[in-house]
Amino acid sequence: MPAVYLQNVIFSYERNAPLLQIDELLIDEGERVFLYGPSGSGKTTLLGLVAGVLHANKGEVRVLGKDLTRLSSSARDRHRGAEMGYIFQSFNLIPYLSVRENIALSCHVHAKRMKRITASTLDGEILRIASRLDLDGFLNKPVTKLSTGQQQRVAIARAVIGAPRLVIADEPTSSLDRDRQESFLRLLIEVCNEARSTLIFVSHDSSLMSRFERHISVSEINQVVSC
Amino acid sequence: MLVLLRLAFSSLKSRKVTTSLTVFSIALSVLLLVGVDRIRQGAQEGFSGTLSQTDLVVGARGGSLPLLLYAVFHIGTPSNDLSYASYEHFRDHPAVQWTIPFSMGDSHHGYRVIATDDNFYEHYRFHRDRAIQFADGARPEGIFDATIGSEVAQRLGYHVGSKIVLSHGLETVSLLKHADKPFTVVGVLGRTATPVDSAIYITLYGEEALHIDWADGTPPALGEELPAAKIRKEDLHIKEISAFLVRTRSRVDTLLLQREINTYKDEPLTAIIPALTLQELWNLLGYADVALSLVSGAVLVVGLLAMLIALYTALNERRREVAVLRAIGFHARQIFALFVLESTLISAVGVAFGLAAAYGLLWIVRAPVEAHFGIPLMMVGFSSRVSLYACVVLLAGALLGCVPAIRAYRNGLIDGLNAQ
């Protein structure tokens, strides 16, 4: 079963000025995909469509078995929260919650994710993931006290808790220095494999490409020719 | 929903200073609004509770409000006395069930001295049906016997057997003292939470005896005083009293008797129905109430605006937070709810603190206000107006919260997951 399947998709904010037009895109479940392209190529728009924050004007956007174009906006939000983990470039965390609360949040909101945890309790699961990501010592700290590298690792923990079927990482390494990029990427790929999550990794840094089995250039699949 | 509530709570907690300042300003305005209302109702109940089962208050011809104030609440002084003969005439009137005469004009350390007779102990009623009771001792029998209110006993440390010297006039520091004729405390009254507590009661004979050797309002010259021991009740002739209370046999009698007293040929008198005159007082105080409530309302608006500003200015730095919540699967509507919850929480805590402060303060100032200004304040519970204020503040808080919430909602939709 494909994790992501886009067919004849057109997206535009304004009529007659499409930003993204994709004839077909298929990402199989379990794949690790490196998505790249220059800014303006439509990466962000594509991620918005897959995550269900944006609504395609035409075509089919099937993500994890559901056609997002047929879902209401709140159903798309629930689908995203329950089945997807999302990692941003930076500022991934709720500033007024502790590390533990940040990691736990999506399990509190989505029963589906809570059901999929492997430890017997949520606390146990948080501890398991935290020690996996070398975060055990920080669980009760406010997130504002953490370094950028630590914050990004908490972001991984938050994204993968409750084993989402799809993890989307939007330039998660660009705020890290080169040494940390390597270890971050290794950890991310490892925990995604353990959770059997499909990984879509977005970056403009082609040096990270080698770690991924499939590479997709957004500017190649996007039929809209941008300046 | 529970998650949202916890989020809202943590979010507010992380901004301690702004949150507590906003809560403080709202609590302050609630305190003012509720305080004004509680004091008004407390005073109203205090005043109304002071006198019960009395149908008419009668004094020399004059304004009805001053008569009620000096005769019942010991505020102000009688401009004229009425003759004892007129009192006797109406005391023995067939429509009258009982009367209580009052004569005033002396004081003791700022406390009023009221001359009355046994009817006071027998018939005086307050707070509907409560009668005068003795904490200690008994009614005055002799000419120089006195009973004292509980406040007097407590403040001045008097008890049964204490000797007190009364002063002529009402000033706290009186130049003319009835030092040659001291009184003995024979009874301490139980607490009534009315002006009775801060008064000293003597007999009409006692009042007469104090001034027996006076001539034309001046004390006797040295050596001309009549010693207290030589005064006997038979020598005393009560000539005047200040006012008297009347209980009639029926409602119809009240109206008829009031008319009869007001048109009494032998002496110009005024009879008032206390409840009606109190109503005049409330109408008078109503303006002050409205003015104070308007000011408190303005303070409330300022408090709520302060909250709006605090929440609105925090919006830009919270754009990232909104994007993260959206990524976790929160709908933009839930983001909206989060912001409304925050403002509602602030107002709720503000209301709670404001109410607690209002009742706490009322409880604290009650005794001093009663002692120093003679205004009886009752501790009053919730009223519909207080609940209304609380609801309005909560509702206004929630509604104002919609302003930043709408912005956050739209940010959430427009930014999606890409706010930087």
XYZ file of C-alpha atoms in Angstrom:
647
model
C 0.000 0.000 0.000
C 1.382 3.438 -0.858
C 1.963 5.826 2.010
C 1.536 8.824 -0.241
C -0.121 8.856 -3.627
C -0.756 12.069 -5.559
C -2.482 12.068 -8.919
C -3.244 15.031 -11.174
C -2.967 17.421 -8.277
C -3.207 21.148 -8.797
C -2.854 23.625 -6.003
C -3.163 27.382 -6.180
C -4.048 30.167 -3.791
C -5.374 32.273 -6.656
C -7.282 31.213 -9.735
C -5.112 30.661 -12.825
C -1.894 30.968 -10.873
C -1.111 27.413 -9.825
C 1.848 26.922 -7.515
C 2.035 23.176 -7.779
C 0.947 20.695 -10.384
C 1.925 17.044 -9.975
C 0.782 14.386 -12.407
C 1.790 11.498 -10.227
C 3.808 10.892 -7.082
C 3.989 7.586 -5.260
C 5.813 6.917 -2.015
C 5.552 3.399 -0.691
C 5.085 2.586 2.934
C 8.394 2.171 4.744
C 10.350 4.158 2.170
C 12.924 6.704 3.201
C 12.623 9.580 0.793
C 14.937 12.533 0.331
C 12.971 15.449 -1.079
C 14.986 18.329 -2.451
C 14.743 21.350 -4.633
C 15.578 25.041 -4.652
C 13.388 27.409 -2.681
C 10.299 28.299 -4.644
C 10.153 24.873 -6.233
C 7.068 23.949 -4.231
C 8.542 21.823 -1.418
C 6.613 23.636 1.267
C 3.383 23.476 -0.710
C 3.813 19.774 -1.342
C 4.389 19.115 2.373
C 1.323 21.228 3.200
C -0.787 19.086 0.879
C 0.545 15.796 2.244
C 0.097 16.958 5.844
C -3.432 18.077 5.057
C -2.950 21.697 6.020
C -3.483 22.769 2.420
C -6.342 21.578 0.287
C -5.729 20.616 -3.333
C -7.915 22.368 -5.896
C -7.940 19.354 -8.144
C -6.802 15.766 -8.125
C -6.345 13.093 -5.521
C -4.110 13.321 -2.461
C -4.165 9.914 -0.854
C -2.135 9.758 2.351
C -2.042 6.568 4.437
C -5.175 5.219 2.838
C -7.295 8.371 3.010
C -8.048 10.749 0.186
C -7.423 14.075 1.904
C -9.347 15.978 -0.760
C -12.514 14.248 0.428
C -11.978 14.928 4.112
C -13.139 17.941 6.080
C -10.427 20.199 7.424
C -10.845 18.915 10.978
C -10.764 15.300 9.768
C -7.506 16.117 7.982
C -6.178 17.641 11.214
C -7.081 14.497 13.121
C -5.526 12.324 10.424
C -2.314 14.340 10.567
C -2.134 14.294 14.352
C -2.884 10.581 14.653
C -0.827 9.218 11.758
C 1.959 11.693 11.091
C 4.928 13.097 12.954
C 6.213 16.482 11.860
C 9.629 17.996 12.515
C 10.408 21.621 11.713
C 13.671 23.333 10.997
C 13.651 24.877 14.485
C 11.317 25.980 17.294
C 9.627 22.615 17.285
C 8.413 22.728 20.842
C 5.771 24.389 22.972
C 7.876 26.824 25.015
C 5.831 26.633 28.214
C 5.769 22.856 28.494
C 8.538 20.674 29.870
C 10.403 18.218 27.638
C 8.257 15.373 28.958
C 4.993 17.238 28.338
C 6.087 18.196 24.843
C 6.799 14.581 23.954
C 3.559 13.366 25.550
C 1.278 15.959 23.968
C 0.322 14.122 20.765
C -0.517 10.978 22.744
C -2.803 13.040 24.976
C -4.573 14.492 21.966
C -4.806 11.327 19.847
C -6.015 8.059 21.328
C -4.719 6.193 18.264
C -1.150 7.137 19.056
C -1.602 6.330 22.720
C -2.753 2.828 21.701
C 0.328 2.197 19.617
C 2.935 2.827 22.316
C 5.037 -0.255 23.039
C 5.762 0.348 26.738
C 3.010 -0.375 29.257
C 2.566 3.246 30.254
C 2.967 6.560 28.517
C 5.673 7.542 30.998
C 7.524 4.321 30.225
C 7.295 5.018 26.510
C 8.562 8.571 26.947
C 11.471 7.263 28.986
C 12.250 4.589 26.370
C 12.286 7.078 23.495
C 14.158 9.673 25.538
C 16.951 7.277 26.449
C 17.082 6.150 22.807
C 17.686 9.804 21.861
C 19.991 10.479 24.800
C 17.503 12.833 26.476
C 16.932 11.030 29.811
C 18.504 13.808 31.842
C 16.325 16.558 30.429
C 12.798 15.197 30.714
C 11.628 17.573 33.422
C 13.473 20.611 32.156
C 11.731 23.465 30.425
C 12.471 23.236 26.705
C 13.879 26.770 26.703
C 16.852 25.525 28.738
C 17.929 23.102 25.986
C 20.488 23.612 23.216
C 19.313 23.618 19.607
C 20.649 20.092 19.087
C 18.812 18.838 22.161
C 15.620 20.611 21.097
C 15.749 18.926 17.688
C 16.154 15.545 19.362
C 13.088 16.273 21.516
C 11.343 17.096 18.236
C 12.208 13.616 16.959
C 10.844 12.079 20.138
C 7.622 14.052 19.809
C 7.287 13.106 16.145
C 7.849 9.368 16.563
C 6.038 8.662 19.836
C 3.018 6.469 19.245
C 4.599 5.106 16.020
C 3.067 7.364 13.347
C 3.000 5.778 9.911
C 4.545 8.807 8.271
C 7.230 11.170 9.569
C 7.805 14.416 7.714
C 10.999 16.312 8.505
C 11.177 19.773 6.972
C 14.836 20.850 6.851
C 15.399 19.610 10.420
C 19.178 19.764 10.181
C 19.695 23.252 8.822
C 19.887 24.767 12.297
C 22.584 22.266 13.337
C 26.316 22.285 12.671
C 27.785 19.630 10.393
C 28.854 17.155 13.116
C 25.455 17.186 14.694
C 23.673 16.898 11.353
C 25.242 13.486 10.875
C 24.288 12.101 14.269
C 20.837 13.679 14.080
C 20.136 12.082 10.729
C 21.414 8.699 11.894
C 19.144 8.813 14.968
C 16.143 9.957 12.955
C 16.501 7.179 10.421
C 17.036 4.600 13.167
C 13.980 5.492 15.206
C 11.847 5.713 12.069
C 12.948 2.241 11.127
C 12.166 0.978 14.604
C 8.690 2.499 14.442
C 8.309 1.297 10.841
C 7.430 4.819 9.777
C 7.756 6.123 6.259
C 10.142 9.086 6.282
C 9.966 12.097 4.036
C 13.067 14.192 4.617
C 13.259 17.624 3.055
C 16.563 19.384 2.591
C 18.468 21.509 0.148
C 21.717 19.978 1.423
C 22.627 17.256 -1.091
C 25.446 15.964 1.109
C 22.824 14.176 3.226
C 21.317 12.494 0.192
C 23.423 9.339 0.380
C 21.624 8.073 3.449
C 18.318 7.805 1.589
C 17.253 5.079 -0.765
C 15.062 7.323 -2.874
C 15.559 10.901 -4.018
C 12.835 13.090 -5.389
C 13.465 16.478 -6.938
C 10.412 18.630 -6.465
C 11.316 20.853 -9.376
C 11.260 17.804 -11.641
C 7.855 16.505 -10.597
C 6.262 19.937 -10.349
C 4.830 20.813 -13.742
C 4.504 24.476 -12.876
C 7.549 26.190 -14.222
C 8.658 28.781 -11.761
C 10.952 31.632 -12.611
C -10.787 19.856 25.901
C -8.936 18.859 29.045
C -5.676 19.014 27.089
C -6.560 22.524 25.967
C -7.307 23.575 29.514
C -3.965 22.245 30.691
C -2.221 23.965 27.807
C -3.951 27.261 28.583
C -3.024 26.916 32.229
C 0.651 26.177 31.503
C 0.805 28.954 28.960
C -0.514 31.488 31.476
C 1.791 30.147 34.154
C 4.798 30.651 31.907
C 3.926 34.328 31.616
C 3.627 34.857 35.354
C 4.157 38.598 35.508
C 1.726 39.643 32.790
C -0.811 37.070 33.916
C -0.743 38.083 37.559
C -0.866 41.788 36.699
C -3.884 41.202 34.479
C -5.546 39.044 37.099
C -4.830 41.757 39.645
C -6.410 44.503 37.560
C -9.520 42.429 36.965
C -9.705 41.394 40.614
C -9.427 45.043 41.604
C -12.313 46.072 39.393
C -14.441 43.179 40.623
C -13.562 44.173 44.181
C -14.747 47.721 43.514
C -17.925 46.687 41.726
C -18.903 44.080 44.273
C -17.649 46.131 47.214
C -19.828 49.108 46.324
C -22.816 46.842 45.898
C -22.170 44.868 49.082
C -21.688 48.010 51.150
C -24.899 49.425 49.764
C -26.854 46.263 50.516
C -25.031 45.737 53.794
C -25.927 49.249 54.897
C -29.495 48.783 53.664
C -29.949 45.591 55.610
C -28.165 47.079 58.576
C -30.455 50.088 58.609
C -33.615 48.113 57.960
C -32.646 45.548 60.566
C -32.148 48.161 63.253
C -35.828 48.754 63.805
C -38.579 46.190 63.514
C -42.245 46.053 64.444
C -42.364 49.813 64.886
C -45.141 51.469 62.915
C -44.450 55.131 63.634
C -41.580 57.278 64.817
C -42.754 60.537 66.354
C -40.796 63.694 67.129
C -41.169 67.443 67.162
C -42.227 68.990 63.863
C -39.355 68.662 61.414
C -37.955 66.687 58.537
C -38.779 62.995 58.447
C -35.273 61.825 57.553
C -33.500 63.718 60.396
C -36.125 62.390 62.810
C -35.515 58.803 61.743
C -31.734 59.267 61.811
C -31.509 60.700 65.325
C -34.306 58.694 66.918
C -33.298 55.270 65.580
C -29.736 55.450 64.285
C -28.304 58.017 66.703
C -27.041 60.120 63.808
C -27.468 63.885 64.208
C -29.315 65.709 66.956
C -32.976 66.527 67.546
C -33.688 70.173 66.765
C -36.605 70.273 69.180
C -38.067 68.172 71.938
C -41.695 67.333 72.383
C -43.610 67.697 75.587
C -44.100 64.718 77.831
C -47.795 65.615 77.986
C -48.149 65.033 74.247
C -46.312 61.755 74.630
C -48.683 60.691 77.381
C -51.630 61.658 75.216
C -50.607 59.314 72.420
C -49.245 56.653 74.739
C -52.758 56.247 76.102
C -54.395 56.459 72.686
C -56.722 53.497 72.042
C -55.082 52.658 68.701
C -51.680 52.292 70.327
C -50.331 48.939 71.432
C -47.086 50.183 72.920
C -44.699 53.147 72.826
C -41.010 53.629 73.584
C -39.919 57.143 74.590
C -36.387 58.349 73.884
C -34.616 61.390 75.256
C -31.109 62.181 74.146
C -28.542 64.906 74.510
C -25.827 63.546 76.759
C -22.881 61.368 75.910
C -20.038 59.393 77.392
C -16.702 59.169 75.581
C -18.479 59.809 72.328
C -21.171 57.199 72.923
C -24.760 58.395 72.978
C -26.672 58.354 76.208
C -30.322 57.546 75.603
C -32.918 57.971 78.287
C -35.854 55.632 77.960
C -38.102 53.486 80.109
C -38.907 49.820 80.640
C -40.849 49.669 77.369
C -37.549 49.737 75.527
C -36.425 46.489 77.120
C -39.906 45.088 76.778
C -40.923 46.001 73.227
C -37.898 47.098 71.179
C -37.392 44.715 68.267
C -34.667 44.492 65.604
C -33.800 42.076 62.780
C -37.476 41.196 62.489
C -38.252 39.752 65.889
C -35.188 39.852 68.078
C -35.617 41.532 71.459
C -33.100 43.261 73.706
C -31.245 40.725 75.821
C -28.840 41.074 78.677
C -25.345 39.663 78.465
C -24.993 40.523 82.127
C -27.027 42.312 84.820
C -30.560 43.628 84.521
C -32.705 46.630 83.667
C -31.958 49.903 85.443
C -34.117 50.379 88.560
C -32.678 53.376 90.355
C -32.291 56.919 89.097
C -28.553 56.626 88.541
C -28.554 53.171 87.005
C -27.427 52.627 83.428
C -27.189 49.766 80.921
C -24.600 49.765 78.213
C -24.416 48.334 74.690
C -21.950 45.529 73.994
C -19.658 47.755 71.929
C -19.440 50.287 74.786
C -18.696 47.531 77.270
C -16.004 46.051 75.059
C -14.293 49.280 74.021
C -14.308 50.987 77.391
C -13.870 47.822 79.402
C -16.995 48.407 81.485
C -18.920 45.771 83.349
C -21.717 45.599 85.847
C -20.745 47.839 88.774
C -18.596 50.308 86.785
C -19.154 53.978 87.625
C -19.510 56.299 84.665
C -19.676 60.064 84.446
C -21.836 61.416 81.643
C -20.999 64.509 79.621
C -23.416 67.164 78.560
C -23.644 67.384 74.777
C -22.372 64.966 72.181
C -18.737 65.937 71.763
C -16.168 63.303 72.583
C -14.307 65.808 74.725
C -17.061 67.642 76.515
C -16.378 70.595 78.703
C -19.428 70.027 80.835
C -19.387 66.842 82.815
C -22.041 65.603 85.172
C -19.242 64.697 87.551
C -21.351 65.235 90.645
C -23.867 62.608 89.565
C -22.090 59.448 88.437
C -24.072 56.490 87.099
C -23.602 52.832 87.888
C -23.662 50.193 85.188
C -26.284 47.627 86.170
C -26.618 45.780 82.893
C -24.678 44.958 79.737
C -26.798 44.335 76.660
C -26.219 41.432 74.317
C -24.765 42.164 70.892
C -27.374 43.309 68.393
C -25.276 44.523 65.414
C -27.322 47.717 65.499
C -26.626 51.207 66.911
C -27.953 49.872 70.245
C -24.496 48.351 70.740
C -22.840 51.740 70.914
C -25.298 53.471 73.211
C -25.735 53.866 76.938
C -29.261 53.605 78.244
C -30.454 55.391 81.364
C -33.932 56.032 82.685
C -35.970 59.130 81.885
C -35.744 59.933 85.580
C -31.988 59.709 85.448
C -31.881 62.180 82.587
C -34.134 64.535 84.495
C -32.055 64.153 87.666
C -28.869 65.045 85.810
C -30.283 68.431 84.944
C -32.468 69.013 87.995
C -30.287 71.772 89.356
C -29.566 73.300 85.969
C -31.259 76.526 84.982
C -31.882 77.588 81.378
C -29.362 75.135 79.994
C -26.470 76.138 82.230
C -25.035 74.116 85.059
C -25.510 75.260 88.671
C -22.946 77.585 90.206
C -20.374 76.114 92.562
C -21.991 75.159 95.829
C -25.477 75.173 94.395
C -25.416 71.590 93.069
C -28.029 69.254 94.395
C -26.216 66.155 95.620
C -27.255 62.922 93.918
C -28.137 61.266 97.197
C -30.852 63.792 97.911
C -32.739 63.283 94.652
C -35.849 61.115 94.877
C -38.040 59.907 92.037
C -41.015 61.733 93.437
C -39.243 65.062 92.978
C -38.572 64.410 89.333
C -41.035 65.548 86.736
C -40.295 64.532 83.194
C -41.084 67.505 81.008
C -39.754 66.682 77.576
C -38.532 63.799 75.459
C -36.843 63.777 72.034
C -38.900 61.187 70.186
C -40.951 58.062 70.655
C -41.681 54.865 68.796
C -45.242 53.634 68.341
C -46.694 50.205 67.656
C -50.336 50.443 66.635
C -52.959 47.768 66.854
C -53.470 47.509 63.082
C -52.258 48.782 59.756
C -55.271 51.010 59.365
C -54.627 52.455 62.808
C -51.102 53.331 61.716
C -52.282 55.538 58.891
C -55.063 57.110 60.915
C -52.777 57.745 63.872
C -50.054 59.218 61.665
C -52.577 61.684 60.297
C -53.865 62.460 63.794
C -50.367 63.098 65.136
C -49.338 65.238 62.198
C -52.423 67.415 62.680
C -52.288 67.438 66.501
C -53.512 70.859 67.643
C -51.735 71.082 70.992
C -48.199 70.711 69.653
C -46.613 70.563 66.203
C -45.447 66.963 65.773
C -44.172 64.769 62.991
C -44.970 61.078 62.704
C -43.229 58.992 60.105
C -43.478 55.404 58.916
C -39.850 54.230 59.258
C -39.829 51.894 56.241
C -41.056 54.666 53.945
C -38.505 57.161 55.242
C -35.733 54.593 54.857
C -36.816 54.270 51.243
C -36.253 58.020 50.869
C -32.768 57.497 52.225
C -32.054 54.754 49.680
C -33.315 56.908 46.850
C -30.943 59.604 48.042
C -28.018 57.190 48.311
C -28.978 55.625 44.986
C -27.210 58.413 43.110
C -23.973 57.798 44.977
C -24.410 54.087 44.302
C -24.843 54.655 40.578
C -21.871 57.026 40.437
C -19.595 54.609 42.281
C -20.783 51.675 40.180
C -20.040 53.631 36.994
C -16.515 54.367 38.196
C -16.037 50.690 39.113
C -17.398 49.713 35.711
C -14.835 51.979 34.054
C -12.083 50.329 36.096
C -13.388 46.967 34.905
C -13.189 48.076 31.276
C -9.595 49.193 31.827
C -8.772 45.854 33.474
C -10.256 43.866 30.616
C -8.487 46.027 28.054
C -5.196 45.409 29.851
C -5.855 41.692 29.448
C -6.666 42.135 25.767
C -3.440 44.070 25.199
C -1.385 41.465 27.051
C -2.842 38.595 25.036
C -2.688 40.447 21.738
C 0.920 41.560 22.011
C 1.960 37.992 22.821
C 0.419 36.785 19.542
C 3.388 37.357 17.274
C 5.826 35.460 19.426
C 3.286 32.674 19.643
C 2.992 32.102 15.891
C 5.512 29.274 16.069
C 3.620 27.718 18.942
C 0.435 27.776 16.884
C 2.234 26.064 13.976
C 3.557 23.354 16.309
C 0.065 22.756 17.695
C -1.272 22.526 14.153
C 1.436 19.977 13.313
C 0.416 17.887 16.317
C -3.067 17.789 14.853
C -4.847 20.669 16.521
C -7.529 22.202 14.405
C -7.520 25.968 13.979
C -10.757 25.968 15.955
C -8.936 24.373 18.893
C -6.275 27.080 18.650
C -9.126 29.582 18.842
C -10.507 27.770 21.889
C -7.077 27.792 23.537
C -6.839 31.570 23.350
C -10.405 32.085 24.530
C -9.740 29.668 27.395
C -6.737 31.708 28.438
C -8.692 34.943 28.666
C -11.568 33.161 30.392
C -9.189 31.627 32.927
C -7.674 35.032 33.646
C -11.106 36.559 34.188
C -12.279 33.617 36.281
C -9.295 33.855 38.593
C -9.701 37.648 38.657
C -13.365 37.291 39.606
C -12.548 34.745 42.311
C -9.859 36.930 43.845
C -12.032 40.035 43.519
C -14.967 38.378 45.264
C -12.786 36.983 48.025
C -11.178 40.386 48.543
C -14.556 42.143 48.567
C -16.018 39.858 51.209
C -12.783 39.792 53.190
C -12.595 43.580 53.254
C -16.263 43.915 54.110
C -15.736 41.572 57.014
C -12.746 43.589 58.206
C -14.212 47.106 57.879
C -17.622 46.173 59.244
C -16.866 46.718 62.930
C -14.824 49.949 62.504
C -17.454 51.472 60.198
C -20.168 50.663 62.679
C -18.145 52.022 65.591
C -16.878 55.215 63.974
C -19.665 56.266 61.641
C -22.618 54.571 63.311
C -23.512 52.951 60.004
C -24.685 49.417 60.681
C -23.202 47.102 58.025
C -24.609 43.627 57.735
C -22.558 40.785 56.340
C -24.567 39.959 53.251
C -24.227 36.932 51.022
C -24.395 36.714 47.261
C -27.037 38.762 45.547
C -28.310 38.526 42.013
C -26.322 41.671 41.283
C -23.072 40.079 42.461
C -23.725 36.973 40.369
C -24.561 39.246 37.465
C -21.267 41.119 37.863
C -19.349 37.840 38.049
C -21.075 36.501 34.931
C -20.598 39.758 33.023
C -16.862 39.824 33.813
C -16.476 36.173 32.797
C -18.453 36.707 29.626
C -16.604 39.914 28.782
C -13.307 38.100 29.391
C -14.324 35.278 27.074
C -15.615 37.678 24.419
C -12.505 39.855 24.529
C -10.418 36.702 24.286
C -12.043 36.153 20.895
C -10.107 39.094 19.456
C -6.625 37.539 19.814
C -8.198 34.117 19.274
C -9.508 35.098 15.843
C -6.044 36.356 14.919
C -4.456 33.127 16.176
C -7.072 31.088 14.290
C -6.309 32.894 11.048
C -2.567 32.694 11.657
C -3.001 28.984 12.150
C -4.821 28.619 8.853
C -2.587 30.932 6.817
C 0.765 29.899 8.261
C -0.153 26.241 8.359
C 3.048 24.588 9.428
C 5.356 27.184 8.002
C 5.406 30.132 10.356
C 8.998 31.104 10.911
